[in-house]
Amino acid sequence: MNHALVFGGQQGIGKDTLLEPVKAAVGEWNTHEISPGQMMGRFNGWAKAVIVRVSEARDLGDLDRFAFYDHSKAYIAAPPDVIRVDEKHLREHYVMNVMGVVITTNHKTDGIYLPADDRRHYVAWSRKLPRQVDSSRVEFPPRADARGSALAAGFPARRAV
Protein backbone atom coordinates (compact mmCIF):
# COMPACT_ATOMS: atom_id res chain seq x y z
CA MET A 1 0.00 0.00 0.00
CA ASN A 2 2.97 2.30 0.70
CA HIS A 3 1.10 4.28 3.33
CA ALA A 4 -0.81 3.75 6.55
CA LEU A 5 -4.31 4.91 7.27
CA VAL A 6 -4.71 6.90 10.49
CA PHE A 7 -8.26 7.04 11.84
CA GLY A 8 -8.64 9.67 14.53
CA GLY A 9 -11.39 11.20 16.56
CA GLN A 10 -13.05 11.08 19.92
CA GLN A 11 -13.57 7.84 21.77
CA GLY A 12 -16.80 6.05 20.93
CA ILE A 13 -17.39 7.33 17.39
CA GLY A 14 -16.80 4.00 15.62
CA LYS A 15 -13.22 4.09 14.35
CA ASP A 16 -12.85 0.35 15.01
CA THR A 17 -16.36 -0.41 13.76
CA LEU A 18 -15.41 1.08 10.40
CA LEU A 19 -13.01 -1.84 9.87
CA GLU A 20 -15.55 -4.62 10.55
CA PRO A 21 -16.66 -5.02 6.90
CA VAL A 22 -13.00 -5.06 5.80
CA LYS A 23 -12.17 -7.75 8.37
CA ALA A 24 -15.06 -9.84 7.11
CA ALA A 25 -13.97 -9.36 3.49
CA VAL A 26 -10.32 -10.39 3.93
CA GLY A 27 -11.06 -12.94 6.66
CA GLU A 28 -10.60 -12.42 10.36
CA TRP A 29 -7.56 -14.73 10.26
CA ASN A 30 -5.91 -12.17 7.94
CA THR A 31 -6.33 -9.30 10.38
CA HIS A 32 -4.39 -8.63 13.56
CA GLU A 33 -4.89 -6.00 16.22
CA ILE A 34 -1.73 -4.92 18.01
CA SER A 35 -0.50 -2.20 20.33
CA PRO A 36 2.33 0.20 19.48
CA GLY A 37 4.51 -1.75 21.92
CA GLN A 38 3.90 -4.99 20.02
CA MET A 39 4.87 -3.29 16.77
CA MET A 40 8.15 -2.22 18.37
CA GLY A 41 8.82 -5.65 19.89
CA ARG A 42 11.00 -8.47 18.61
CA PHE A 43 8.24 -10.96 17.82
CA ASN A 44 6.19 -9.93 14.82
CA GLY A 45 3.98 -12.83 13.78
CA TRP A 46 1.32 -10.24 13.06
CA ALA A 47 3.38 -9.12 10.01
CA LYS A 48 1.85 -12.02 8.04
CA ALA A 49 -1.56 -10.34 8.13
CA VAL A 50 -3.26 -8.48 5.31
CA ILE A 51 -4.65 -5.83 7.69
CA VAL A 52 -2.88 -4.77 10.90
CA ARG A 53 -4.64 -2.34 13.22
CA VAL A 54 -2.40 -0.50 15.66
CA SER A 55 -4.79 0.62 18.34
CA GLU A 56 -4.46 3.60 20.62
CA ALA A 57 -1.34 5.04 19.06
CA ARG A 58 -0.84 7.42 21.96
CA ASP A 59 -0.27 4.70 24.57
CA LEU A 60 3.41 4.20 23.78
CA GLY A 61 4.46 3.55 27.38
CA ASP A 62 8.26 3.76 27.59
CA LEU A 63 8.50 4.09 23.82
CA ASP A 64 9.26 7.35 22.16
CA ARG A 65 6.89 8.45 19.39
CA PHE A 66 9.80 9.36 17.09
CA ALA A 67 11.22 5.83 17.44
CA PHE A 68 7.77 4.39 16.71
CA TYR A 69 7.56 6.46 13.52
CA ASP A 70 11.00 5.29 12.34
CA HIS A 71 10.39 1.65 13.24
CA SER A 72 7.01 1.49 11.52
CA LYS A 73 8.39 2.65 8.14
CA ALA A 74 9.55 -0.85 7.18
CA TYR A 75 6.05 -2.23 7.71
CA ILE A 76 4.13 0.62 6.10
CA ALA A 77 6.05 1.07 2.85
CA ALA A 78 7.39 -1.23 0.18
CA PRO A 79 10.20 -1.84 -0.52
CA PRO A 80 11.04 -3.98 1.29
CA ASP A 81 9.06 -6.46 -0.76
CA VAL A 82 9.49 -9.11 1.92
CA ILE A 83 9.53 -8.88 5.71
CA ARG A 84 11.34 -11.20 8.11
CA VAL A 85 8.87 -12.71 10.56
CA ASP A 86 10.12 -13.81 13.96
CA GLU A 87 7.54 -15.86 15.82
CA LYS A 88 8.31 -17.16 19.27
CA HIS A 89 9.63 -20.75 19.26
CA LEU A 90 9.66 -20.90 15.44
CA ARG A 91 12.39 -20.39 12.88
CA GLU A 92 12.50 -16.94 11.30
CA HIS A 93 11.04 -16.81 7.80
CA TYR A 94 10.13 -14.25 5.16
CA VAL A 95 6.68 -13.22 3.93
CA MET A 96 5.56 -10.89 1.18
CA ASN A 97 4.97 -7.35 2.38
CA VAL A 98 1.27 -7.09 1.54
CA MET A 99 -0.04 -5.73 4.81
CA GLY A 100 -2.10 -2.62 5.13
CA VAL A 101 -1.55 -0.76 8.39
CA VAL A 102 -4.40 1.12 10.07
CA ILE A 103 -3.58 3.23 13.11
CA THR A 104 -6.33 4.46 15.41
CA THR A 105 -5.97 7.28 17.89
CA ASN A 106 -8.04 9.63 20.02
CA HIS A 107 -5.26 12.23 20.23
CA LYS A 108 -4.81 14.74 17.44
CA THR A 109 -1.63 16.53 18.51
CA ASP A 110 0.10 14.36 21.11
CA GLY A 111 -0.49 10.92 19.58
CA ILE A 112 1.80 9.57 16.91
CA TYR A 113 4.59 11.68 15.45
CA LEU A 114 4.04 12.80 11.85
CA PRO A 115 6.45 15.29 10.29
CA ALA A 116 4.96 18.06 8.16
CA ASP A 117 6.28 16.50 4.92
CA ASP A 118 5.19 12.93 5.75
CA ARG A 119 3.89 10.95 2.80
CA ARG A 120 3.52 7.56 4.48
CA HIS A 121 0.32 8.28 6.40
CA TYR A 122 -3.15 9.25 5.23
CA VAL A 123 -4.94 10.88 8.15
CA ALA A 124 -8.75 10.77 8.34
CA TRP A 125 -9.83 12.79 11.37
CA SER A 126 -13.47 12.93 12.40
CA ARG A 127 -15.02 15.83 14.28
CA LYS A 128 -18.05 13.73 15.22
CA LEU A 129 -18.97 13.54 18.87
CA PRO A 130 -20.02 10.21 20.41
CA ARG A 131 -23.60 11.43 20.87
CA GLN A 132 -23.81 12.19 17.13
CA VAL A 133 -23.23 8.54 16.20
CA ASP A 134 -26.39 6.45 16.05
CA SER A 135 -25.13 2.96 16.92
CA SER A 136 -28.64 1.51 16.48
CA ARG A 137 -28.23 2.03 12.71
CA VAL A 138 -24.92 0.17 12.41
CA GLU A 139 -25.38 -3.07 10.49
CA PHE A 140 -22.68 -5.71 10.56
CA PRO A 141 -22.30 -7.93 7.51
CA PRO A 142 -22.74 -11.69 7.89
CA ARG A 143 -19.53 -13.64 8.56
CA ALA A 144 -20.55 -17.28 8.71
CA ASP A 145 -19.30 -18.53 5.34
CA ALA A 146 -17.62 -17.63 2.04
CA ARG A 147 -20.85 -16.08 0.79
CA GLY A 148 -20.88 -13.84 3.87
CA SER A 149 -17.34 -12.69 3.08
CA ALA A 150 -18.38 -11.86 -0.48
CA LEU A 151 -21.33 -9.86 0.84
CA ALA A 152 -19.05 -8.09 3.28
CA ALA A 153 -16.67 -7.08 0.49
CA GLY A 154 -19.45 -5.07 -1.14
CA PHE A 155 -20.82 -3.76 2.16
CA PRO A 156 -19.11 -0.32 2.11
CA ALA A 157 -20.30 0.33 -1.44
CA ARG A 158 -23.91 -0.25 -0.37
CA ARG A 159 -23.72 2.11 2.60
CA ALA A 160 -22.89 5.77 3.10
CA VAL A 161 -19.76 5.02 5.14
mmCIF file with all atom_site columns, C-alpha atoms in Angstrom, residues 2-3 69 115 117-122:
data_model
loop_
_atom_site.group_PDB
_atom_site.id
_atom_site.type_symbol
_atom_site.label_atom_id
_atom_site.label_alt_id
_atom_site.label_comp_id
_atom_site.label_asym_id
_atom_site.label_entity_id
_atom_site.label_seq_id
_atom_site.pdbx_PDB_ins_code
_atom_site.Cartn_x
_atom_site.Cartn_y
_atom_site.Cartn_z
_atom_site.occupancy
_atom_site.B_iso_or_equiv
_atom_site.pdbx_formal_charge
_atom_site.auth_seq_id
_atom_site.auth_comp_id
_atom_site.auth_asym_id
_atom_site.auth_atom_id
_atom_site.pdbx_PDB_model_num
ATOM 1  C CA . ASN A 1 2   ? 2.967  2.303  0.701  1.00 0.00 ? 2   ASN A CA 1
ATOM 2  C CA . HIS A 1 3   ? 1.102  4.280  3.327  1.00 0.00 ? 3   HIS A CA 1
ATOM 3  C CA . TYR A 1 69  ? 7.562  6.465  13.519 1.00 0.00 ? 69  TYR A CA 1
ATOM 4  C CA . PRO A 1 115 ? 6.453  15.290 10.287 1.00 0.00 ? 115 PRO A CA 1
ATOM 5  C CA . ASP A 1 117 ? 6.278  16.500 4.922  1.00 0.00 ? 117 ASP A CA 1
ATOM 6  C CA . ASP A 1 118 ? 5.188  12.931 5.755  1.00 0.00 ? 118 ASP A CA 1
ATOM 7  C CA . ARG A 1 119 ? 3.892  10.950 2.799  1.00 0.00 ? 119 ARG A CA 1
ATOM 8  C CA . ARG A 1 120 ? 3.521  7.564  4.484  1.00 0.00 ? 120 ARG A CA 1
ATOM 9  C CA . HIS A 1 121 ? 0.316  8.285  6.402  1.00 0.00 ? 121 HIS A CA 1
ATOM 10 C CA . TYR A 1 122 ? -3.153 9.248  5.227  1.00 0.00 ? 122 TYR A CA 1
#
